[in-house]
Amino acid sequence: MYTISSVLNGIWDLISKPESDFFICSVRFWALFVVFYAIYIGLRKNKQKLMMAYVIIFGLFIAYKANGIYVLLLPATALISWLLTERMKRAKAVNHAKRWLVLTILVDLLPLIFFKYTNFMIDSLNEMFATNFAPLSLILPIGISFYTFQAISYSVDVYKEKLSYDVTLLEYCFYITFFPLLFSGPITRTDTLVPQIRLKTPVDEKLVNMGMWLIVLGLVKKGLIADYLAQFNNMVYESTQTYSGFEVMMGVLGFNMQIYCDFSGYSDMAIGLAAIMGFRLLPNFNSPYKSLNASEFWRRWHIALSTWFRDYLYIPMGGNRKGKFRTYLNNFITMVVAGLWHGASWMFVIWGAMHGVALVIHKACKSLFLDKIKDNGLTKFMWWAITFVFITFTWIFFRAGMLPENGMESVSIIFDKMFNEFDWAYLPVFVEVRYMWTIFLLVAFIFHFTPDKWCEKIKNAFAGSNWFVKLVIFALVVQLIINFNQENVQQNLYAQF
């Protein structure tokens, strides 16, 4: 039986204590957001500065709930980066401004490098020189990779004079601490968010409807499909030796769809939250497994990150302006760095290098003969099948990078199981034992390959429904998540990157 004292203690614990499993898909987050939103709507139209301060405070509170004392890195990054960028703007000579830019980028990167790569460098040195340095007890602050990249993009854009307006410290703090983006992005540019902050308009109803649809869609992808698929996938990757070749193959296919639903689902919810607050963000995924080549895949997968690396690494290195060899080298280096960004493991480096090689091969073959081949149903299917198989196999290295140790050994076992012990005779037994998992996987693939115009019709039907129908659908999705995951909603995968 609940008492007033127990209720107050529960509220105090919700407010005061950090929680390692606190993130956008948790019930506690949504309970806090409902309270936040009721006040936010009242401030949105006429009290811009108060609204920004309110959102900043709530963003820092959310960061505290997820990171504890490490939340201090967030306001420190915002303040120092903005001040250094302002100093860069006052530099009269181009060389002086460039030095300030380099200093700003280095200061922004230092916390990320320290928390994310220190132990990786220690382990690498121990292996290379047979030393025995002990790793440090470090916890990677959630979201540090994303807000660091946003800070860098702002400074670079200011240096290149891409912004036609000055950004105040309050606006910049809003941009860096905007809580829908804190956990796992998507990485958002200054010119996407800041101009919208200045609009003194009520929240558009169509934008709210779109946001609600994205939130429901994200909950289905992340909370229902990804988390359910993860239960078997995790067992396969963590105890590969105990499973048959067929089961390992299904685990590989399952992770293929799990990581897409996990991250695109989070992106949908983040973009949806921003939408119901009145901010229109750019889409982050566009059916990536429909891609016919590696280049197209990176135009469809994690669009915010791929365009960030294109604009702030690939192009500054020379892009495609310095001949074919440099173009290929720049592509390869960019993807290796992108791989390392995902995690401090050689498995992520290998994953990035494989994609770099694939981009180089595609670009080279495109000019040699691919452009001469006529597109038809057969050739498109062939290119799609090659791309899909390649992407699926690269995810094996990616997932191995998330294991605590022996990543390459796990990769070797997985490939040995799939190619030497695979037997279709396991199919009927697998479907019988894991029929619900199989249904989830099939539904995910069918939904992913559904024509865009059909998806648009479903979205419009939801948007056009009344509030009661929307509430019923939302409640049904939440209930399904609880039923299939036993309230064990997992933290989104990209939060650890």
XYZ file of C-alpha atoms in Angstrom:
497
model
C 0.000 0.000 0.000
C 1.335 3.403 -1.039
C 1.655 6.176 1.544
C 2.316 9.878 0.987
C 5.808 9.347 2.375
C 6.595 6.475 -0.028
C 5.271 8.449 -3.001
C 7.369 11.485 -2.065
C 10.438 9.282 -1.590
C 9.853 7.753 -5.013
C 9.574 11.195 -6.607
C 12.748 12.328 -4.847
C 14.635 9.230 -6.030
C 13.423 9.851 -9.582
C 14.730 13.402 -9.447
C 17.915 13.049 -7.427
C 19.547 9.722 -8.284
C 21.472 8.925 -11.501
C 20.335 5.743 -13.240
C 22.483 3.733 -15.638
C 19.399 2.511 -17.521
C 17.789 5.938 -17.838
C 17.289 6.864 -21.495
C 14.693 7.942 -23.999
C 12.830 4.622 -24.168
C 12.331 4.250 -20.410
C 9.045 4.841 -18.614
C 10.780 7.229 -16.204
C 11.907 9.457 -19.055
C 8.394 9.714 -20.469
C 6.943 10.494 -17.026
C 9.373 13.389 -16.672
C 8.818 14.542 -20.250
C 5.048 14.855 -19.783
C 5.603 17.219 -16.845
C 8.299 19.107 -18.759
C 6.133 19.484 -21.873
C 3.156 20.961 -20.016
C 5.332 23.865 -18.857
C 7.266 24.102 -22.135
C 4.152 24.792 -24.201
C 3.365 27.785 -22.014
C 6.843 29.260 -22.570
C 7.233 28.439 -26.261
C 5.471 31.365 -27.928
C 6.218 34.535 -25.988
C 9.101 33.833 -23.614
C 11.960 32.686 -25.822
C 14.873 33.252 -23.457
C 13.033 31.679 -20.543
C 12.045 28.770 -22.793
C 15.679 28.236 -23.843
C 16.900 28.364 -20.252
C 14.166 25.913 -19.236
C 15.104 23.430 -21.995
C 18.812 23.764 -21.137
C 18.146 23.021 -17.452
C 15.992 20.032 -18.345
C 18.649 18.792 -20.789
C 21.326 19.001 -18.096
C 19.016 17.203 -15.684
C 18.462 14.390 -18.219
C 22.228 14.199 -18.760
C 22.709 13.997 -14.982
C 20.207 11.154 -14.716
C 22.157 9.202 -17.345
C 25.734 10.194 -16.433
C 25.837 11.344 -12.820
C 28.798 13.614 -12.047
C 30.039 13.317 -15.657
C 27.225 15.677 -16.608
C 29.697 18.483 -15.810
C 31.511 17.706 -19.059
C 28.495 18.895 -21.043
C 28.231 22.510 -19.797
C 32.033 22.716 -19.663
C 32.260 21.715 -23.333
C 29.538 24.192 -24.290
C 31.062 27.136 -22.424
C 34.710 26.564 -23.374
C 33.950 25.761 -27.011
C 31.757 28.847 -27.436
C 34.307 31.149 -25.780
C 37.175 29.804 -27.894
C 35.084 30.154 -31.049
C 34.248 33.730 -30.125
C 37.964 34.393 -29.680
C 38.608 32.832 -33.086
C 36.046 35.202 -34.654
C 37.966 38.204 -33.318
C 41.267 37.055 -34.819
C 42.210 39.463 -37.582
C 44.748 37.332 -39.460
C 43.635 34.119 -41.190
C 46.542 32.167 -39.691
C 45.617 33.315 -36.191
C 41.990 32.282 -36.710
C 43.117 28.888 -37.955
C 45.266 28.375 -34.853
C 42.293 29.203 -32.632
C 40.158 26.728 -34.625
C 42.716 23.958 -34.155
C 42.907 24.730 -30.425
C 39.104 24.676 -30.143
C 38.864 21.307 -31.899
C 41.617 19.821 -29.727
C 39.950 21.059 -26.523
C 36.617 19.622 -27.709
C 38.210 16.259 -28.527
C 40.306 15.823 -25.358
C 37.500 14.505 -23.075
C 36.263 12.176 -25.829
C 39.755 10.807 -26.477
C 40.456 10.380 -22.769
C 37.263 8.556 -21.829
C 36.821 6.576 -25.026
C 40.319 5.649 -26.169
C 42.687 5.699 -23.162
C 42.229 2.034 -22.272
C 42.274 1.067 -25.957
C 45.680 2.753 -26.338
C 46.942 1.141 -23.122
C 45.880 -2.328 -24.316
C 47.426 -1.729 -27.739
C 50.733 -0.636 -26.172
C 50.720 -3.678 -23.882
C 50.313 -5.976 -26.878
C 52.898 -4.191 -29.024
C 55.650 -3.837 -26.411
C 54.782 -6.657 -23.990
C 54.180 -4.149 -21.208
C 51.737 -4.546 -18.362
C 50.118 -1.156 -17.802
C 46.833 -1.516 -15.910
C 43.726 -0.062 -17.597
C 41.991 2.856 -15.905
C 38.528 2.609 -14.361
C 36.748 4.822 -16.872
C 33.075 5.084 -17.728
C 32.230 6.544 -21.125
C 29.771 9.419 -20.578
C 26.620 8.784 -22.600
C 26.274 11.115 -25.584
C 29.805 12.547 -25.433
C 30.590 11.550 -29.037
C 27.496 13.297 -30.355
C 27.717 16.620 -28.546
C 31.469 16.764 -29.192
C 30.883 16.464 -32.945
C 28.155 19.112 -32.779
C 30.547 21.487 -31.009
C 33.234 20.888 -33.641
C 30.814 21.426 -36.530
C 29.766 24.790 -35.085
C 33.353 26.027 -34.731
C 34.290 24.894 -38.240
C 31.163 26.497 -39.747
C 31.966 29.777 -38.001
C 35.555 29.632 -39.272
C 34.351 29.007 -42.840
C 31.768 31.793 -42.466
C 28.885 29.441 -43.264
C 26.680 31.080 -40.632
C 25.237 34.467 -41.567
C 24.334 35.296 -37.965
C 25.902 35.356 -34.508
C 24.930 32.652 -32.051
C 24.500 33.775 -28.461
C 25.800 31.722 -25.555
C 22.220 30.878 -24.540
C 21.374 29.658 -28.055
C 24.589 27.676 -28.247
C 23.947 25.969 -24.899
C 20.439 25.114 -26.117
C 21.966 23.605 -29.264
C 24.567 21.523 -27.392
C 22.287 20.347 -24.560
C 19.092 19.758 -26.579
C 17.958 16.610 -24.782
C 16.307 14.639 -27.633
C 19.779 14.478 -29.220
C 21.826 13.831 -26.074
C 21.805 10.039 -25.902
C 22.536 9.037 -29.508
C 22.055 12.016 -31.802
C 21.368 12.377 -34.636
C 24.217 14.872 -35.000
C 22.531 18.174 -35.848
C 24.104 21.257 -37.401
C 23.774 24.751 -35.987
C 21.971 26.068 -39.068
C 19.305 23.386 -38.677
C 18.367 24.088 -35.057
C 19.330 27.651 -34.080
C 17.186 29.519 -36.682
C 14.160 27.551 -35.452
C 14.854 28.580 -31.856
C 14.289 32.195 -32.871
C 10.855 31.601 -34.393
C 8.141 32.997 -32.141
C 5.384 30.766 -33.424
C 3.148 28.180 -31.764
C 3.924 24.524 -32.317
C 2.501 23.480 -35.695
C -0.211 20.796 -35.433
C 1.032 18.932 -38.527
C 4.520 18.839 -37.047
C 3.123 17.490 -33.778
C 1.236 14.752 -35.644
C 4.387 13.822 -37.533
C 6.305 13.782 -34.259
C 3.789 11.487 -32.596
C 3.960 9.116 -35.564
C 7.766 9.021 -35.374
C 7.637 8.349 -31.630
C 5.229 5.441 -32.093
C 7.290 4.114 -35.012
C 10.481 4.442 -32.967
C 8.952 2.596 -30.022
C 7.914 -0.260 -32.325
C 11.360 -0.451 -33.922
C 13.456 -0.036 -30.796
C 11.358 -1.127 -27.831
C 9.521 -3.981 -29.535
C 11.496 -5.399 -32.481
C 15.135 -4.564 -31.666
C 14.922 -5.496 -27.996
C 13.138 -8.766 -28.708
C 15.573 -9.776 -31.453
C 18.477 -8.854 -29.155
C 17.589 -11.579 -26.661
C 18.634 -14.392 -29.032
C 21.283 -12.383 -30.907
C 23.170 -11.656 -27.680
C 23.241 -15.330 -26.740
C 24.640 -16.276 -30.162
C 27.423 -13.685 -30.109
C 28.349 -14.265 -26.470
C 28.302 -18.098 -26.603
C 28.857 -18.884 -30.279
C 30.399 -22.316 -29.670
C 27.171 -23.681 -28.178
C 25.055 -22.998 -31.291
C 24.743 -24.711 -34.661
C 25.818 -23.084 -37.916
C 22.191 -22.388 -38.823
C 21.496 -20.743 -35.469
C 24.631 -18.606 -35.829
C 23.500 -17.506 -39.297
C 20.103 -16.533 -37.901
C 21.804 -14.597 -35.112
C 23.859 -12.740 -37.713
C 20.735 -11.899 -39.732
C 18.970 -10.969 -36.517
C 21.675 -8.495 -35.530
C 21.532 -7.065 -39.043
C 17.962 -5.984 -38.387
C 18.411 -5.378 -34.664
C 20.996 -2.618 -35.103
C 18.910 -0.942 -37.811
C 15.717 -1.007 -35.723
C 17.616 -0.011 -32.598
C 19.338 3.055 -33.957
C 16.774 4.175 -36.514
C 14.111 3.667 -33.848
C 15.990 5.922 -31.444
C 16.510 8.486 -34.220
C 12.792 8.409 -34.998
C 11.934 9.046 -31.348
C 14.505 11.846 -31.040
C 13.272 13.552 -34.213
C 9.676 12.983 -33.067
C 10.332 14.544 -29.653
C 11.902 17.565 -31.340
C 8.890 17.792 -33.679
C 6.290 17.937 -30.924
C 8.434 20.668 -29.364
C 8.234 22.570 -32.654
C 11.625 21.749 -34.202
C 12.002 20.051 -37.568
C 15.154 17.905 -37.769
C 16.528 16.087 -40.803
C 15.820 12.339 -41.259
C 18.655 10.011 -40.275
C 17.784 6.757 -42.058
C 16.257 5.949 -45.423
C 15.738 2.174 -45.792
C 19.500 1.432 -45.960
C 19.119 -2.271 -46.760
C 17.541 -1.353 -50.088
C 20.944 -0.073 -51.236
C 22.515 -1.394 -54.432
C 26.113 -0.503 -53.486
C 28.239 0.666 -50.566
C 28.086 4.323 -51.618
C 24.296 4.267 -51.608
C 24.287 2.499 -48.259
C 26.138 5.421 -46.664
C 23.706 7.870 -48.219
C 20.900 5.977 -46.486
C 22.506 4.784 -43.207
C 23.152 7.159 -40.298
C 22.887 10.122 -42.653
C 23.852 12.656 -39.985
C 27.150 10.908 -39.216
C 28.079 10.117 -42.828
C 27.468 13.719 -43.931
C 29.422 14.980 -40.895
C 32.456 12.911 -41.861
C 32.031 13.975 -45.481
C 31.906 17.699 -44.665
C 34.411 17.876 -41.795
C 36.963 15.176 -42.684
C 36.678 13.879 -46.270
C 36.331 17.281 -47.980
C 38.993 19.050 -45.829
C 41.434 16.232 -46.724
C 40.854 17.054 -50.384
C 37.734 15.058 -51.175
C 37.716 14.168 -54.863
C 39.587 17.286 -55.969
C 43.139 15.877 -56.073
C 42.966 12.943 -58.445
C 41.673 9.386 -58.254
C 44.293 8.005 -55.897
C 43.750 10.753 -53.331
C 39.993 10.346 -53.696
C 40.253 6.634 -52.918
C 42.698 7.232 -50.068
C 40.458 9.931 -48.568
C 37.460 7.597 -48.738
C 39.397 4.841 -47.018
C 40.806 7.060 -44.251
C 37.387 8.597 -43.609
C 35.777 5.202 -43.120
C 38.584 3.945 -40.848
C 38.126 7.032 -38.656
C 34.348 6.482 -38.736
C 34.928 2.921 -37.587
C 37.147 4.050 -34.731
C 34.535 6.671 -33.769
C 32.062 3.851 -33.127
C 34.222 2.253 -30.486
C 37.690 1.674 -29.066
C 38.325 -1.735 -30.606
C 40.275 -3.069 -33.581
C 37.048 -4.756 -34.680
C 35.518 -1.338 -35.344
C 38.650 -0.296 -37.235
C 38.385 -3.425 -39.397
C 34.672 -2.753 -39.945
C 35.433 0.797 -41.071
C 38.314 -0.376 -43.283
C 36.059 -2.936 -44.991
C 33.560 -0.204 -45.825
C 36.419 2.018 -47.004
C 37.623 -0.707 -49.380
C 34.054 -1.254 -50.597
C 33.651 2.469 -51.368
C 36.958 2.505 -53.256
C 36.044 -0.596 -55.271
C 32.627 0.814 -56.150
C 34.018 4.177 -57.251
C 36.764 2.526 -59.322
C 34.425 0.024 -60.978
C 31.786 2.682 -61.574
C 34.010 4.617 -63.961
C 35.443 1.449 -65.538
C 32.330 -0.541 -66.403
C 29.401 -0.211 -63.996
C 28.031 2.895 -65.734
C 27.951 0.925 -68.995
C 25.704 -1.840 -67.624
C 22.019 -1.228 -68.228
C 19.789 -1.233 -65.174
C 17.059 -3.861 -65.150
C 15.372 -6.057 -62.595
C 18.038 -8.764 -62.759
C 21.078 -6.485 -62.441
C 19.451 -4.472 -59.651
C 18.705 -7.662 -57.727
C 22.278 -8.867 -58.227
C 23.802 -5.590 -56.990
C 21.369 -5.537 -54.078
C 22.215 -9.140 -53.073
C 25.973 -8.488 -53.203
C 25.593 -5.306 -51.141
C 23.278 -6.902 -48.591
C 25.555 -9.902 -48.039
C 28.581 -7.603 -47.683
C 26.831 -5.323 -45.180
C 25.611 -8.346 -43.202
C 29.100 -9.835 -42.936
C 30.652 -6.518 -41.895
C 28.162 -6.311 -39.020
C 29.798 -9.470 -37.609
C 33.001 -7.496 -36.978
C 30.988 -4.573 -35.630
C 29.113 -6.756 -33.131
C 32.353 -8.497 -32.130
C 33.736 -5.073 -31.255
C 31.058 -4.797 -28.579
C 32.288 -7.943 -26.814
C 34.500 -7.425 -23.745
C 37.373 -9.445 -25.248
C 38.449 -11.941 -27.929
C 36.589 -10.183 -30.725
C 38.609 -11.721 -33.560
C 38.299 -15.175 -32.035
C 34.503 -14.772 -31.984
C 34.541 -13.639 -35.629
C 36.559 -16.722 -36.610
C 34.167 -19.050 -34.812
C 31.134 -17.391 -36.401
C 32.491 -17.738 -39.934
C 33.608 -21.323 -39.261
C 30.144 -22.219 -37.964
C 28.327 -20.615 -40.892
C 30.508 -22.045 -43.668
C 31.428 -25.454 -42.256
C 28.505 -26.430 -40.019
C 25.521 -24.837 -41.733
C 22.623 -27.248 -42.341
C 19.128 -26.378 -43.584
C 17.799 -29.343 -41.604
C 17.830 -27.087 -38.525
C 15.253 -24.742 -40.085
C 12.023 -26.543 -39.005
C 13.309 -27.081 -35.468
C 14.507 -23.483 -35.203
C 11.171 -22.061 -36.360
C 9.304 -24.351 -33.957
C 11.431 -23.415 -30.953
C 11.868 -19.716 -31.796
C 8.714 -19.054 -33.764
C 8.050 -15.642 -32.213
C 11.617 -14.479 -32.839
C 11.295 -15.654 -36.451
C 8.030 -13.743 -36.834
C 9.630 -10.574 -35.465
C 12.541 -10.895 -37.891
C 10.256 -11.486 -40.885
C 8.002 -8.581 -39.921
C 11.031 -6.314 -39.602
C 12.330 -7.246 -43.056
C 8.882 -6.939 -44.650
C 8.345 -3.539 -43.082
C 11.797 -2.380 -44.149
C 11.189 -3.299 -47.787
C 7.638 -1.945 -47.889
C 7.330 0.653 -50.716
C 7.733 4.238 -49.519
C 4.318 5.284 -50.827
C 2.615 2.640 -48.659
C 4.514 3.869 -45.598
C 3.453 7.419 -46.423
C -0.197 6.340 -46.533
C 0.097 4.671 -43.113
C 1.737 7.793 -41.669
C -0.961 10.063 -43.119
C -3.723 7.794 -41.784
C -2.209 8.010 -38.289
C -1.752 11.774 -38.536
C -5.348 12.213 -39.653
C -6.821 10.124 -36.852
C -8.298 11.736 -33.735
C -6.446 12.007 -30.436
C -8.265 9.056 -28.877
C -7.105 6.728 -31.672
C -3.536 8.000 -31.335
C -3.641 7.422 -27.572
C -4.998 3.882 -28.019
C -2.266 3.039 -30.542
C 0.412 4.456 -28.260
C -0.934 2.505 -25.253
C -1.107 -0.683 -27.345
C 2.516 -0.319 -28.441
C 3.670 0.265 -24.861
C 1.722 -2.786 -23.681
C 3.263 -4.935 -26.410
C 6.719 -3.770 -25.377
C 6.021 -4.718 -21.776
C 4.579 -8.108 -22.746
C 7.410 -9.154 -25.045
C 10.329 -7.698 -23.130
C 9.137 -8.228 -19.579
C 9.743 -4.517 -18.927
C 13.428 -5.127 -19.693
C 13.894 -2.400 -22.284
C 17.560 -2.270 -23.227
C 19.635 0.835 -23.633
C 20.005 1.705 -27.297
C 23.197 0.329 -28.832
C 24.539 3.647 -30.096
C 24.452 5.180 -26.613
C 27.708 3.322 -25.929
C 29.423 4.821 -28.968
